[in-house]
Amino acid sequence: MRLFLYPEVLYGLTIYPEGVNNVTLDNYKGVIITSEYLLNKGINQLFSKNDFTVDNEIVALLDIRNMPRMINGNTIVIHDKYGIFFVERTTKQLMNEFYKFNKIGFLLSKALMNYFELKQNIPMVFGYCSYMPMRGGSRTCTDWIALHWLNDAKQRGDHARFETDNGLIIQLDFPRGNLQDRVHDTCFLSEHQVKTLDVILSKGGMKMIPPKYVGLSDKYAHCHCLFHKEIPVNLTDVDLSVDRFEQFLLEAITKGEIESDITKEIYHQKIYRLMKLY
Protein backbone atom coordinates (compact mmCIF):
# COMPACT_ATOMS: atom_id res chain seq x y z
CA MET A 1 0.00 0.00 0.00
CA ARG A 2 1.41 3.40 -0.98
CA LEU A 3 0.71 5.63 1.98
CA PHE A 4 1.51 8.92 0.25
CA LEU A 5 -1.12 9.07 -2.48
CA TYR A 6 -3.67 11.30 -0.76
CA PRO A 7 -3.51 14.28 1.65
CA GLU A 8 -5.00 12.61 4.70
CA VAL A 9 -4.14 11.47 8.19
CA LEU A 10 -3.65 7.73 8.65
CA TYR A 11 -2.61 6.31 12.03
CA GLY A 12 -1.25 9.73 12.99
CA LEU A 13 0.71 10.07 9.74
CA THR A 14 0.00 13.16 7.64
CA ILE A 15 0.29 12.13 4.00
CA TYR A 16 1.09 14.80 1.42
CA PRO A 17 0.79 14.27 -2.33
CA GLU A 18 4.10 13.13 -3.81
CA GLY A 19 6.53 15.99 -4.27
CA VAL A 20 4.53 18.44 -2.10
CA ASN A 21 6.38 19.92 0.86
CA ASN A 22 4.51 21.99 3.41
CA VAL A 23 7.29 21.61 5.98
CA THR A 24 10.61 23.47 5.90
CA LEU A 25 13.79 22.67 7.80
CA ASP A 26 12.88 25.39 10.31
CA ASN A 27 10.22 23.04 11.68
CA TYR A 28 12.98 20.74 12.91
CA LYS A 29 14.91 23.28 14.95
CA GLY A 30 15.08 22.49 18.63
CA VAL A 31 15.05 18.70 18.16
CA ILE A 32 17.79 16.16 17.54
CA ILE A 33 17.09 14.75 14.10
CA THR A 34 17.63 10.98 13.93
CA SER A 35 16.15 8.22 11.81
CA GLU A 36 14.19 7.02 14.84
CA TYR A 37 12.74 10.48 15.48
CA LEU A 38 11.71 10.99 11.86
CA LEU A 39 10.05 7.58 11.63
CA ASN A 40 8.12 8.08 14.87
CA LYS A 41 7.42 11.54 16.33
CA GLY A 42 8.37 13.32 13.12
CA ILE A 43 6.66 11.02 10.66
CA ASN A 44 3.65 13.30 10.18
CA GLN A 45 5.95 15.84 8.52
CA LEU A 46 7.50 13.47 5.98
CA PHE A 47 6.54 13.32 2.32
CA SER A 48 7.59 11.35 -0.74
CA LYS A 49 9.69 12.77 -3.57
CA ASN A 50 10.68 9.92 -5.85
CA ASP A 51 11.33 12.34 -8.73
CA PHE A 52 14.25 13.76 -6.76
CA THR A 53 17.61 14.11 -8.54
CA VAL A 54 20.79 14.44 -6.53
CA ASP A 55 22.56 17.79 -6.11
CA ASN A 56 24.95 19.56 -3.74
CA GLU A 57 22.07 20.77 -1.57
CA ILE A 58 21.69 17.36 0.03
CA VAL A 59 22.57 17.82 3.70
CA ALA A 60 22.31 14.16 4.74
CA LEU A 61 21.08 10.78 3.57
CA LEU A 62 19.64 8.41 6.19
CA ASP A 63 19.57 4.69 5.46
CA ILE A 64 16.27 3.24 6.73
CA ARG A 65 16.14 -0.04 4.79
CA ASN A 66 16.25 -2.23 7.88
CA MET A 67 14.17 -0.05 10.19
CA PRO A 68 10.44 -0.58 10.96
CA ARG A 69 8.57 2.08 9.01
CA MET A 70 5.16 3.10 7.72
CA ILE A 71 6.54 4.57 4.51
CA ASN A 72 7.51 2.95 1.21
CA GLY A 73 11.06 4.20 1.16
CA ASN A 74 14.64 3.12 1.75
CA THR A 75 16.20 6.54 2.32
CA ILE A 76 15.29 9.74 4.13
CA VAL A 77 16.81 12.80 2.46
CA ILE A 78 17.58 15.99 4.38
CA HIS A 79 17.78 18.72 1.76
CA ASP A 80 18.50 22.43 2.15
CA LYS A 81 15.83 23.47 -0.37
CA TYR A 82 13.13 20.78 -0.22
CA GLY A 83 13.22 19.89 3.47
CA ILE A 84 13.07 16.30 4.71
CA PHE A 85 11.47 13.60 2.56
CA PHE A 86 11.82 9.95 1.64
CA VAL A 87 12.58 8.13 -1.59
CA GLU A 88 12.44 4.49 -2.66
CA ARG A 89 16.09 4.43 -3.79
CA THR A 90 18.81 3.35 -1.36
CA THR A 91 21.58 5.65 -0.17
CA LYS A 92 24.03 3.74 -2.36
CA GLN A 93 21.84 4.26 -5.44
CA LEU A 94 21.52 7.97 -4.71
CA MET A 95 25.26 8.48 -4.20
CA ASN A 96 26.04 6.56 -7.38
CA GLU A 97 23.83 9.03 -9.27
CA PHE A 98 26.25 11.88 -8.54
CA TYR A 99 28.14 11.08 -11.74
CA LYS A 100 25.06 12.41 -13.57
CA PHE A 101 25.28 15.67 -11.63
CA ASN A 102 28.99 16.48 -11.80
CA LYS A 103 30.23 13.91 -14.40
CA ILE A 104 33.15 13.05 -12.13
CA GLY A 105 31.36 11.31 -9.30
CA PHE A 106 33.74 9.34 -7.10
CA LEU A 107 36.59 9.29 -9.62
CA LEU A 108 38.82 12.00 -8.12
CA SER A 109 38.22 10.79 -4.58
CA LYS A 110 39.08 7.21 -5.50
CA ALA A 111 42.26 8.31 -7.26
CA LEU A 112 43.53 10.28 -4.25
CA MET A 113 42.47 7.62 -1.75
CA ASN A 114 44.27 5.00 -3.82
CA TYR A 115 47.48 7.04 -3.83
CA PHE A 116 47.37 7.75 -0.09
CA GLU A 117 46.26 4.19 0.69
CA LEU A 118 42.97 5.20 2.31
CA LYS A 119 41.11 1.99 1.60
CA GLN A 120 37.70 2.28 3.29
CA ASN A 121 34.86 4.77 3.77
CA ILE A 122 35.32 6.39 0.35
CA PRO A 123 33.78 9.90 0.37
CA MET A 124 32.37 11.75 -2.63
CA VAL A 125 34.42 14.94 -2.91
CA PHE A 126 34.18 17.44 -5.74
CA GLY A 127 35.86 20.75 -4.94
CA TYR A 128 34.34 22.25 -1.81
CA CYS A 129 31.41 19.81 -1.84
CA SER A 130 32.16 16.81 0.36
CA TYR A 131 29.92 13.86 1.24
CA MET A 132 31.23 11.55 3.95
CA PRO A 133 29.90 8.04 4.70
CA MET A 134 29.34 7.00 8.29
CA ARG A 135 30.57 3.45 7.84
CA GLY A 136 31.23 0.59 5.45
CA GLY A 137 33.01 0.10 2.18
CA SER A 138 31.95 1.21 -1.25
CA ARG A 139 29.51 -1.71 -1.69
CA THR A 140 27.27 -1.01 1.29
CA CYS A 141 24.39 1.31 2.11
CA THR A 142 25.00 3.72 4.95
CA ASP A 143 24.20 7.22 6.21
CA TRP A 144 25.94 10.14 4.48
CA ILE A 145 26.61 13.68 5.72
CA ALA A 146 27.64 16.79 3.73
CA LEU A 147 30.59 18.57 5.33
CA HIS A 148 29.98 21.71 3.26
CA TRP A 149 26.68 22.28 5.11
CA LEU A 150 28.11 21.86 8.62
CA ASN A 151 29.32 24.18 11.35
CA ASP A 152 30.41 21.44 13.73
CA ALA A 153 30.89 17.69 14.10
CA LYS A 154 31.26 15.88 17.42
CA GLN A 155 31.57 12.24 18.37
CA ARG A 156 29.41 10.92 21.21
CA GLY A 157 30.22 7.28 21.81
CA ASP A 158 28.97 5.33 18.80
CA HIS A 159 27.08 8.34 17.44
CA ALA A 160 28.11 11.42 15.48
CA ARG A 161 26.28 14.69 16.10
CA PHE A 162 26.38 17.43 13.47
CA GLU A 163 25.26 21.07 13.53
CA THR A 164 24.29 22.53 10.15
CA ASP A 165 24.76 26.10 8.98
CA ASN A 166 21.13 26.93 9.82
CA GLY A 167 21.21 25.42 13.30
CA LEU A 168 19.82 21.92 12.73
CA ILE A 169 21.18 19.09 14.88
CA ILE A 170 21.53 15.76 13.06
CA GLN A 171 22.65 12.61 14.86
CA LEU A 172 23.83 9.55 12.92
CA ASP A 173 25.17 6.17 13.97
CA PHE A 174 28.97 6.04 13.93
CA PRO A 175 29.87 2.58 15.21
CA ARG A 176 33.57 2.52 14.40
CA GLY A 177 36.54 4.85 14.07
CA ASN A 178 37.45 8.39 15.06
CA LEU A 179 35.10 11.03 13.67
CA GLN A 180 37.67 13.83 13.60
CA ASP A 181 40.12 11.65 11.69
CA ARG A 182 37.39 10.81 9.18
CA VAL A 183 36.47 14.50 8.78
CA HIS A 184 40.16 15.38 8.45
CA ASP A 185 40.73 12.89 5.62
CA THR A 186 37.66 14.08 3.72
CA CYS A 187 38.67 17.73 4.14
CA PHE A 188 42.15 16.82 2.91
CA LEU A 189 40.73 15.38 -0.31
CA SER A 190 38.74 18.58 -0.82
CA GLU A 191 41.75 20.83 -0.21
CA HIS A 192 43.91 18.76 -2.55
CA GLN A 193 41.39 19.13 -5.37
CA VAL A 194 40.81 22.84 -4.77
CA LYS A 195 44.53 23.73 -4.58
CA THR A 196 45.28 21.69 -7.70
CA LEU A 197 42.53 23.41 -9.67
CA ASP A 198 43.65 26.82 -8.37
CA VAL A 199 47.20 26.31 -9.69
CA ILE A 200 45.95 25.03 -13.05
CA LEU A 201 43.53 27.94 -13.50
CA SER A 202 46.19 30.50 -12.57
CA LYS A 203 48.26 29.33 -15.56
CA GLY A 204 45.31 30.22 -17.76
CA GLY A 205 45.01 33.73 -16.33
CA MET A 206 41.97 32.77 -14.27
CA LYS A 207 41.21 32.91 -10.58
CA MET A 208 38.99 30.60 -8.59
CA ILE A 209 36.50 32.31 -6.27
CA PRO A 210 35.26 30.00 -3.49
CA PRO A 211 31.65 30.14 -2.28
CA LYS A 212 30.91 32.32 0.75
CA TYR A 213 30.19 29.29 2.90
CA VAL A 214 32.18 26.05 2.67
CA GLY A 215 31.23 24.54 6.04
CA LEU A 216 33.85 22.16 7.41
CA SER A 217 35.54 21.71 4.01
CA ASP A 218 38.45 23.96 5.06
CA LYS A 219 38.46 23.02 8.76
CA TYR A 220 42.01 21.66 8.48
CA ALA A 221 43.37 24.28 6.09
CA HIS A 222 46.32 24.95 8.42
CA CYS A 223 47.06 21.33 9.28
CA HIS A 224 50.70 20.22 8.96
CA CYS A 225 50.22 16.46 8.92
CA LEU A 226 52.00 14.25 6.37
CA PHE A 227 48.92 14.20 4.13
CA HIS A 228 48.58 17.97 4.02
CA LYS A 229 52.26 18.36 3.18
CA GLU A 230 51.40 16.59 -0.09
CA ILE A 231 48.90 19.27 -1.17
CA PRO A 232 50.12 20.98 -4.39
CA VAL A 233 51.40 24.54 -4.04
CA ASN A 234 53.01 25.06 -7.47
CA LEU A 235 52.91 23.75 -11.03
CA THR A 236 55.60 21.12 -10.34
CA ASP A 237 53.45 19.64 -7.58
CA VAL A 238 50.41 19.71 -9.86
CA ASP A 239 52.33 17.93 -12.62
CA LEU A 240 53.12 15.13 -10.16
CA SER A 241 49.46 14.95 -9.15
CA VAL A 242 48.36 14.74 -12.79
CA ASP A 243 50.88 11.95 -13.39
CA ARG A 244 49.52 10.03 -10.40
CA PHE A 245 45.97 10.52 -11.62
CA GLU A 246 46.92 9.24 -15.09
CA GLN A 247 48.59 6.21 -13.52
CA PHE A 248 45.48 5.49 -11.44
CA LEU A 249 43.28 5.62 -14.54
CA LEU A 250 45.60 3.42 -16.58
CA GLU A 251 45.77 0.84 -13.80
CA ALA A 252 41.98 0.83 -13.48
CA ILE A 253 41.47 0.51 -17.26
CA THR A 254 44.00 -2.30 -17.73
CA LYS A 255 43.27 -4.22 -14.51
CA GLY A 256 42.99 -7.94 -15.21
CA GLU A 257 44.38 -7.71 -18.72
CA ILE A 258 47.25 -9.90 -19.95
CA GLU A 259 50.51 -7.93 -20.14
CA SER A 260 48.82 -4.90 -18.60
CA ASP A 261 52.17 -3.11 -18.14
CA ILE A 262 52.68 -3.07 -21.92
CA THR A 263 49.12 -1.83 -22.47
CA LYS A 264 49.60 0.95 -19.91
CA GLU A 265 52.79 2.09 -21.64
CA ILE A 266 51.02 2.19 -25.03
CA TYR A 267 48.16 4.26 -23.57
CA HIS A 268 50.65 6.56 -21.82
CA GLN A 269 52.46 7.24 -25.09
CA LYS A 270 49.19 8.01 -26.87
CA ILE A 271 48.19 10.47 -24.12
CA TYR A 272 51.64 12.09 -24.32
CA ARG A 273 51.28 12.58 -28.09
CA LEU A 274 47.91 14.26 -27.62
CA MET A 275 49.61 16.89 -25.44
CA LYS A 276 51.85 17.94 -28.32
CA LEU A 277 51.23 19.65 -31.64
CA TYR A 278 52.20 16.77 -33.92
mmCIF file of C-alpha atoms in Angstrom:
data_model
loop_
_atom_site.group_PDB
_atom_site.id
_atom_site.type_symbol
_atom_site.label_atom_id
_atom_site.label_comp_id
_atom_site.label_asym_id
_atom_site.label_seq_id
_atom_site.Cartn_x
_atom_site.Cartn_y
_atom_site.Cartn_z
ATOM 1 C CA MET A 1 0.000 0.000 0.000
ATOM 2 C CA ARG A 2 1.410 3.396 -0.984
ATOM 3 C CA LEU A 3 0.712 5.632 1.979
ATOM 4 C CA PHE A 4 1.512 8.919 0.250
ATOM 5 C CA LEU A 5 -1.119 9.074 -2.481
ATOM 6 C CA TYR A 6 -3.668 11.296 -0.757
ATOM 7 C CA PRO A 7 -3.508 14.277 1.647
ATOM 8 C CA GLU A 8 -4.999 12.611 4.699
ATOM 9 C CA VAL A 9 -4.142 11.467 8.188
ATOM 10 C CA LEU A 10 -3.652 7.735 8.655
ATOM 11 C CA TYR A 11 -2.610 6.312 12.031
ATOM 12 C CA GLY A 12 -1.247 9.731 12.987
ATOM 13 C CA LEU A 13 0.711 10.067 9.741
ATOM 14 C CA THR A 14 -0.003 13.157 7.644
ATOM 15 C CA ILE A 15 0.293 12.128 4.003
ATOM 16 C CA TYR A 16 1.087 14.801 1.423
ATOM 17 C CA PRO A 17 0.787 14.271 -2.331
ATOM 18 C CA GLU A 18 4.096 13.127 -3.806
ATOM 19 C CA GLY A 19 6.534 15.987 -4.271
ATOM 20 C CA VAL A 20 4.525 18.439 -2.105
ATOM 21 C CA ASN A 21 6.383 19.917 0.860
ATOM 22 C CA ASN A 22 4.505 21.985 3.415
ATOM 23 C CA VAL A 23 7.289 21.607 5.982
ATOM 24 C CA THR A 24 10.613 23.474 5.905
ATOM 25 C CA LEU A 25 13.788 22.670 7.800
ATOM 26 C CA ASP A 26 12.878 25.392 10.312
ATOM 27 C CA ASN A 27 10.221 23.042 11.676
ATOM 28 C CA TYR A 28 12.976 20.737 12.911
ATOM 29 C CA LYS A 29 14.913 23.278 14.945
ATOM 30 C CA GLY A 30 15.079 22.487 18.631
ATOM 31 C CA VAL A 31 15.047 18.703 18.160
ATOM 32 C CA ILE A 32 17.794 16.156 17.544
ATOM 33 C CA ILE A 33 17.092 14.747 14.105
ATOM 34 C CA THR A 34 17.625 10.978 13.932
ATOM 35 C CA SER A 35 16.148 8.215 11.814
ATOM 36 C CA GLU A 36 14.191 7.019 14.840
ATOM 37 C CA TYR A 37 12.743 10.482 15.480
ATOM 38 C CA LEU A 38 11.715 10.993 11.857
ATOM 39 C CA LEU A 39 10.046 7.579 11.633
ATOM 40 C CA ASN A 40 8.118 8.081 14.875
ATOM 41 C CA LYS A 41 7.419 11.544 16.330
ATOM 42 C CA GLY A 42 8.368 13.321 13.116
ATOM 43 C CA ILE A 43 6.659 11.018 10.662
ATOM 44 C CA ASN A 44 3.646 13.304 10.185
ATOM 45 C CA GLN A 45 5.953 15.843 8.521
ATOM 46 C CA LEU A 46 7.501 13.466 5.983
ATOM 47 C CA PHE A 47 6.538 13.320 2.323
ATOM 48 C CA SER A 48 7.589 11.347 -0.744
ATOM 49 C CA LYS A 49 9.689 12.770 -3.574
ATOM 50 C CA ASN A 50 10.681 9.916 -5.850
ATOM 51 C CA ASP A 51 11.325 12.342 -8.729
ATOM 52 C CA PHE A 52 14.254 13.764 -6.760
ATOM 53 C CA THR A 53 17.605 14.110 -8.538
ATOM 54 C CA VAL A 54 20.793 14.444 -6.525
ATOM 55 C CA ASP A 55 22.562 17.785 -6.110
ATOM 56 C CA ASN A 56 24.952 19.559 -3.741
ATOM 57 C CA GLU A 57 22.071 20.771 -1.573
ATOM 58 C CA ILE A 58 21.690 17.357 0.034
ATOM 59 C CA VAL A 59 22.575 17.823 3.703
ATOM 60 C CA ALA A 60 22.312 14.163 4.744
ATOM 61 C CA LEU A 61 21.078 10.775 3.567
ATOM 62 C CA LEU A 62 19.637 8.409 6.187
ATOM 63 C CA ASP A 63 19.565 4.694 5.459
ATOM 64 C CA ILE A 64 16.266 3.235 6.735
ATOM 65 C CA ARG A 65 16.137 -0.035 4.788
ATOM 66 C CA ASN A 66 16.255 -2.231 7.879
ATOM 67 C CA MET A 67 14.169 -0.046 10.185
ATOM 68 C CA PRO A 68 10.438 -0.575 10.961
ATOM 69 C CA ARG A 69 8.566 2.076 9.010
ATOM 70 C CA MET A 70 5.159 3.100 7.722
ATOM 71 C CA ILE A 71 6.537 4.567 4.507
ATOM 72 C CA ASN A 72 7.508 2.946 1.207
ATOM 73 C CA GLY A 73 11.056 4.198 1.163
ATOM 74 C CA ASN A 74 14.645 3.117 1.751
ATOM 75 C CA THR A 75 16.204 6.538 2.317
ATOM 76 C CA ILE A 76 15.289 9.744 4.129
ATOM 77 C CA VAL A 77 16.814 12.803 2.456
ATOM 78 C CA ILE A 78 17.577 15.995 4.385
ATOM 79 C CA HIS A 79 17.778 18.720 1.760
ATOM 80 C CA ASP A 80 18.500 22.427 2.153
ATOM 81 C CA LYS A 81 15.826 23.471 -0.370
ATOM 82 C CA TYR A 82 13.126 20.781 -0.218
ATOM 83 C CA GLY A 83 13.216 19.894 3.471
ATOM 84 C CA ILE A 84 13.067 16.304 4.705
ATOM 85 C CA PHE A 85 11.466 13.601 2.559
ATOM 86 C CA PHE A 86 11.820 9.947 1.643
ATOM 87 C CA VAL A 87 12.584 8.126 -1.594
ATOM 88 C CA GLU A 88 12.440 4.489 -2.661
ATOM 89 C CA ARG A 89 16.090 4.430 -3.785
ATOM 90 C CA THR A 90 18.806 3.346 -1.360
ATOM 91 C CA THR A 91 21.582 5.654 -0.174
ATOM 92 C CA LYS A 92 24.026 3.743 -2.364
ATOM 93 C CA GLN A 93 21.842 4.259 -5.439
ATOM 94 C CA LEU A 94 21.520 7.974 -4.707
ATOM 95 C CA MET A 95 25.260 8.481 -4.199
ATOM 96 C CA ASN A 96 26.041 6.564 -7.382
ATOM 97 C CA GLU A 97 23.829 9.033 -9.267
ATOM 98 C CA PHE A 98 26.245 11.881 -8.540
ATOM 99 C CA TYR A 99 28.137 11.077 -11.743
ATOM 100 C CA LYS A 100 25.060 12.407 -13.574
ATOM 101 C CA PHE A 101 25.283 15.670 -11.630
ATOM 102 C CA ASN A 102 28.988 16.481 -11.800
ATOM 103 C CA LYS A 103 30.228 13.909 -14.400
ATOM 104 C CA ILE A 104 33.155 13.051 -12.132
ATOM 105 C CA GLY A 105 31.361 11.311 -9.296
ATOM 106 C CA PHE A 106 33.741 9.335 -7.100
ATOM 107 C CA LEU A 107 36.587 9.287 -9.622
ATOM 108 C CA LEU A 108 38.824 12.003 -8.123
ATOM 109 C CA SER A 109 38.216 10.794 -4.575
ATOM 110 C CA LYS A 110 39.078 7.208 -5.497
ATOM 111 C CA ALA A 111 42.262 8.313 -7.258
ATOM 112 C CA LEU A 112 43.532 10.278 -4.251
ATOM 113 C CA MET A 113 42.471 7.625 -1.754
ATOM 114 C CA ASN A 114 44.271 5.002 -3.822
ATOM 115 C CA TYR A 115 47.478 7.043 -3.828
ATOM 116 C CA PHE A 116 47.370 7.755 -0.086
ATOM 117 C CA GLU A 117 46.256 4.189 0.692
ATOM 118 C CA LEU A 118 42.969 5.198 2.314
ATOM 119 C CA LYS A 119 41.113 1.992 1.598
ATOM 120 C CA GLN A 120 37.699 2.285 3.290
ATOM 121 C CA ASN A 121 34.865 4.771 3.767
ATOM 122 C CA ILE A 122 35.323 6.389 0.355
ATOM 123 C CA PRO A 123 33.779 9.895 0.367
ATOM 124 C CA MET A 124 32.375 11.755 -2.631
ATOM 125 C CA VAL A 125 34.424 14.943 -2.911
ATOM 126 C CA PHE A 126 34.181 17.443 -5.738
ATOM 127 C CA GLY A 127 35.865 20.747 -4.942
ATOM 128 C CA TYR A 128 34.341 22.247 -1.813
ATOM 129 C CA CYS A 129 31.409 19.807 -1.836
ATOM 130 C CA SER A 130 32.158 16.806 0.355
ATOM 131 C CA TYR A 131 29.915 13.856 1.239
ATOM 132 C CA MET A 132 31.235 11.552 3.950
ATOM 133 C CA PRO A 133 29.897 8.044 4.704
ATOM 134 C CA MET A 134 29.338 7.004 8.290
ATOM 135 C CA ARG A 135 30.574 3.447 7.843
ATOM 136 C CA GLY A 136 31.229 0.593 5.451
ATOM 137 C CA GLY A 137 33.014 0.104 2.181
ATOM 138 C CA SER A 138 31.949 1.213 -1.254
ATOM 139 C CA ARG A 139 29.512 -1.709 -1.689
ATOM 140 C CA THR A 140 27.267 -1.014 1.293
ATOM 141 C CA CYS A 141 24.386 1.311 2.107
ATOM 142 C CA THR A 142 25.001 3.717 4.954
ATOM 143 C CA ASP A 143 24.200 7.216 6.212
ATOM 144 C CA TRP A 144 25.945 10.141 4.479
ATOM 145 C CA ILE A 145 26.614 13.680 5.716
ATOM 146 C CA ALA A 146 27.636 16.786 3.732
ATOM 147 C CA LEU A 147 30.591 18.569 5.333
ATOM 148 C CA HIS A 148 29.979 21.706 3.263
ATOM 149 C CA TRP A 149 26.678 22.282 5.106
ATOM 150 C CA LEU A 150 28.109 21.860 8.623
ATOM 151 C CA ASN A 151 29.320 24.184 11.350
ATOM 152 C CA ASP A 152 30.410 21.445 13.734
ATOM 153 C CA ALA A 153 30.888 17.692 14.102
ATOM 154 C CA LYS A 154 31.265 15.877 17.423
ATOM 155 C CA GLN A 155 31.568 12.236 18.372
ATOM 156 C CA ARG A 156 29.407 10.923 21.205
ATOM 157 C CA GLY A 157 30.215 7.280 21.813
ATOM 158 C CA ASP A 158 28.973 5.330 18.804
ATOM 159 C CA HIS A 159 27.077 8.340 17.439
ATOM 160 C CA ALA A 160 28.111 11.424 15.478
ATOM 161 C CA ARG A 161 26.281 14.690 16.104
ATOM 162 C CA PHE A 162 26.382 17.434 13.472
ATOM 163 C CA GLU A 163 25.257 21.072 13.530
ATOM 164 C CA THR A 164 24.294 22.532 10.152
ATOM 165 C CA ASP A 165 24.763 26.096 8.983
ATOM 166 C CA ASN A 166 21.127 26.932 9.816
ATOM 167 C CA GLY A 167 21.209 25.418 13.299
ATOM 168 C CA LEU A 168 19.820 21.923 12.731
ATOM 169 C CA ILE A 169 21.183 19.092 14.879
ATOM 170 C CA ILE A 170 21.533 15.756 13.059
ATOM 171 C CA GLN A 171 22.647 12.613 14.857
ATOM 172 C CA LEU A 172 23.827 9.551 12.924
ATOM 173 C CA ASP A 173 25.168 6.166 13.971
ATOM 174 C CA PHE A 174 28.967 6.045 13.933
ATOM 175 C CA PRO A 175 29.866 2.575 15.213
ATOM 176 C CA ARG A 176 33.574 2.517 14.403
ATOM 177 C CA GLY A 177 36.539 4.851 14.067
ATOM 178 C CA ASN A 178 37.447 8.387 15.060
ATOM 179 C CA LEU A 179 35.104 11.034 13.674
ATOM 180 C CA GLN A 180 37.669 13.832 13.605
ATOM 181 C CA ASP A 181 40.120 11.651 11.688
ATOM 182 C CA ARG A 182 37.387 10.811 9.182
ATOM 183 C CA VAL A 183 36.467 14.500 8.783
ATOM 184 C CA HIS A 184 40.158 15.379 8.451
ATOM 185 C CA ASP A 185 40.726 12.889 5.624
ATOM 186 C CA THR A 186 37.656 14.082 3.719
ATOM 187 C CA CYS A 187 38.674 17.728 4.139
ATOM 188 C CA PHE A 188 42.152 16.823 2.911
ATOM 189 C CA LEU A 189 40.734 15.380 -0.311
ATOM 190 C CA SER A 190 38.738 18.580 -0.819
ATOM 191 C CA GLU A 191 41.745 20.828 -0.206
ATOM 192 C CA HIS A 192 43.911 18.762 -2.546
ATOM 193 C CA GLN A 193 41.394 19.127 -5.371
ATOM 194 C CA VAL A 194 40.813 22.836 -4.768
ATOM 195 C CA LYS A 195 44.528 23.728 -4.583
ATOM 196 C CA THR A 196 45.276 21.686 -7.704
ATOM 197 C CA LEU A 197 42.532 23.414 -9.672
ATOM 198 C CA ASP A 198 43.649 26.817 -8.369
ATOM 199 C CA VAL A 199 47.197 26.308 -9.686
ATOM 200 C CA ILE A 200 45.955 25.029 -13.048
ATOM 201 C CA LEU A 201 43.528 27.936 -13.498
ATOM 202 C CA SER A 202 46.187 30.502 -12.571
ATOM 203 C CA LYS A 203 48.262 29.326 -15.561
ATOM 204 C CA GLY A 204 45.310 30.225 -17.765
ATOM 205 C CA GLY A 205 45.007 33.728 -16.332
ATOM 206 C CA MET A 206 41.973 32.766 -14.272
ATOM 207 C CA LYS A 207 41.209 32.914 -10.578
ATOM 208 C CA MET A 208 38.988 30.602 -8.593
ATOM 209 C CA ILE A 209 36.502 32.310 -6.269
ATOM 210 C CA PRO A 210 35.260 30.000 -3.491
ATOM 211 C CA PRO A 211 31.654 30.143 -2.276
ATOM 212 C CA LYS A 212 30.914 32.325 0.753
ATOM 213 C CA TYR A 213 30.193 29.292 2.899
ATOM 214 C CA VAL A 214 32.175 26.052 2.674
ATOM 215 C CA GLY A 215 31.230 24.537 6.041
ATOM 216 C CA LEU A 216 33.846 22.157 7.406
ATOM 217 C CA SER A 217 35.536 21.714 4.015
ATOM 218 C CA ASP A 218 38.454 23.961 5.058
ATOM 219 C CA LYS A 219 38.461 23.024 8.763
ATOM 220 C CA TYR A 220 42.014 21.665 8.481
ATOM 221 C CA ALA A 221 43.369 24.275 6.088
ATOM 222 C CA HIS A 222 46.324 24.948 8.419
ATOM 223 C CA CYS A 223 47.056 21.328 9.280
ATOM 224 C CA HIS A 224 50.701 20.222 8.956
ATOM 225 C CA CYS A 225 50.217 16.459 8.918
ATOM 226 C CA LEU A 226 52.003 14.255 6.366
ATOM 227 C CA PHE A 227 48.924 14.196 4.126
ATOM 228 C CA HIS A 228 48.580 17.972 4.023
ATOM 229 C CA LYS A 229 52.256 18.358 3.178
ATOM 230 C CA GLU A 230 51.396 16.590 -0.086
ATOM 231 C CA ILE A 231 48.896 19.270 -1.170
ATOM 232 C CA PRO A 232 50.116 20.985 -4.385
ATOM 233 C CA VAL A 233 51.398 24.542 -4.037
ATOM 234 C CA ASN A 234 53.006 25.062 -7.473
ATOM 235 C CA LEU A 235 52.912 23.748 -11.026
ATOM 236 C CA THR A 236 55.604 21.122 -10.337
ATOM 237 C CA ASP A 237 53.454 19.644 -7.580
ATOM 238 C CA VAL A 238 50.414 19.712 -9.856
ATOM 239 C CA ASP A 239 52.332 17.927 -12.615
ATOM 240 C CA LEU A 240 53.122 15.131 -10.163
ATOM 241 C CA SER A 241 49.458 14.945 -9.146
ATOM 242 C CA VAL A 242 48.364 14.738 -12.786
ATOM 243 C CA ASP A 243 50.881 11.954 -13.395
ATOM 244 C CA ARG A 244 49.518 10.035 -10.404
ATOM 245 C CA PHE A 245 45.969 10.516 -11.622
ATOM 246 C CA GLU A 246 46.918 9.242 -15.090
ATOM 247 C CA GLN A 247 48.592 6.209 -13.521
ATOM 248 C CA PHE A 248 45.478 5.494 -11.444
ATOM 249 C CA LEU A 249 43.276 5.622 -14.540
ATOM 250 C CA LEU A 250 45.597 3.424 -16.577
ATOM 251 C CA GLU A 251 45.773 0.839 -13.805
ATOM 252 C CA ALA A 252 41.982 0.829 -13.484
ATOM 253 C CA ILE A 253 41.473 0.507 -17.262
ATOM 254 C CA THR A 254 44.003 -2.303 -17.731
ATOM 255 C CA LYS A 255 43.270 -4.225 -14.514
ATOM 256 C CA GLY A 256 42.988 -7.942 -15.210
ATOM 257 C CA GLU A 257 44.381 -7.714 -18.717
ATOM 258 C CA ILE A 258 47.250 -9.900 -19.953
ATOM 259 C CA GLU A 259 50.509 -7.930 -20.145
ATOM 260 C CA SER A 260 48.820 -4.902 -18.600
ATOM 261 C CA ASP A 261 52.173 -3.112 -18.142
ATOM 262 C CA ILE A 262 52.681 -3.070 -21.922
ATOM 263 C CA THR A 263 49.121 -1.829 -22.472
ATOM 264 C CA LYS A 264 49.599 0.952 -19.910
ATOM 265 C CA GLU A 265 52.789 2.089 -21.644
ATOM 266 C CA ILE A 266 51.022 2.187 -25.029
ATOM 267 C CA TYR A 267 48.165 4.260 -23.575
ATOM 268 C CA HIS A 268 50.649 6.556 -21.822
ATOM 269 C CA GLN A 269 52.464 7.235 -25.093
ATOM 270 C CA LYS A 270 49.186 8.010 -26.865
ATOM 271 C CA ILE A 271 48.193 10.467 -24.124
ATOM 272 C CA TYR A 272 51.637 12.088 -24.316
ATOM 273 C CA ARG A 273 51.282 12.577 -28.087
ATOM 274 C CA LEU A 274 47.908 14.261 -27.623
ATOM 275 C CA MET A 275 49.608 16.887 -25.441
ATOM 276 C CA LYS A 276 51.849 17.942 -28.322
ATOM 277 C CA LEU A 277 51.233 19.651 -31.640
ATOM 278 C CA TYR A 278 52.202 16.772 -33.923
#
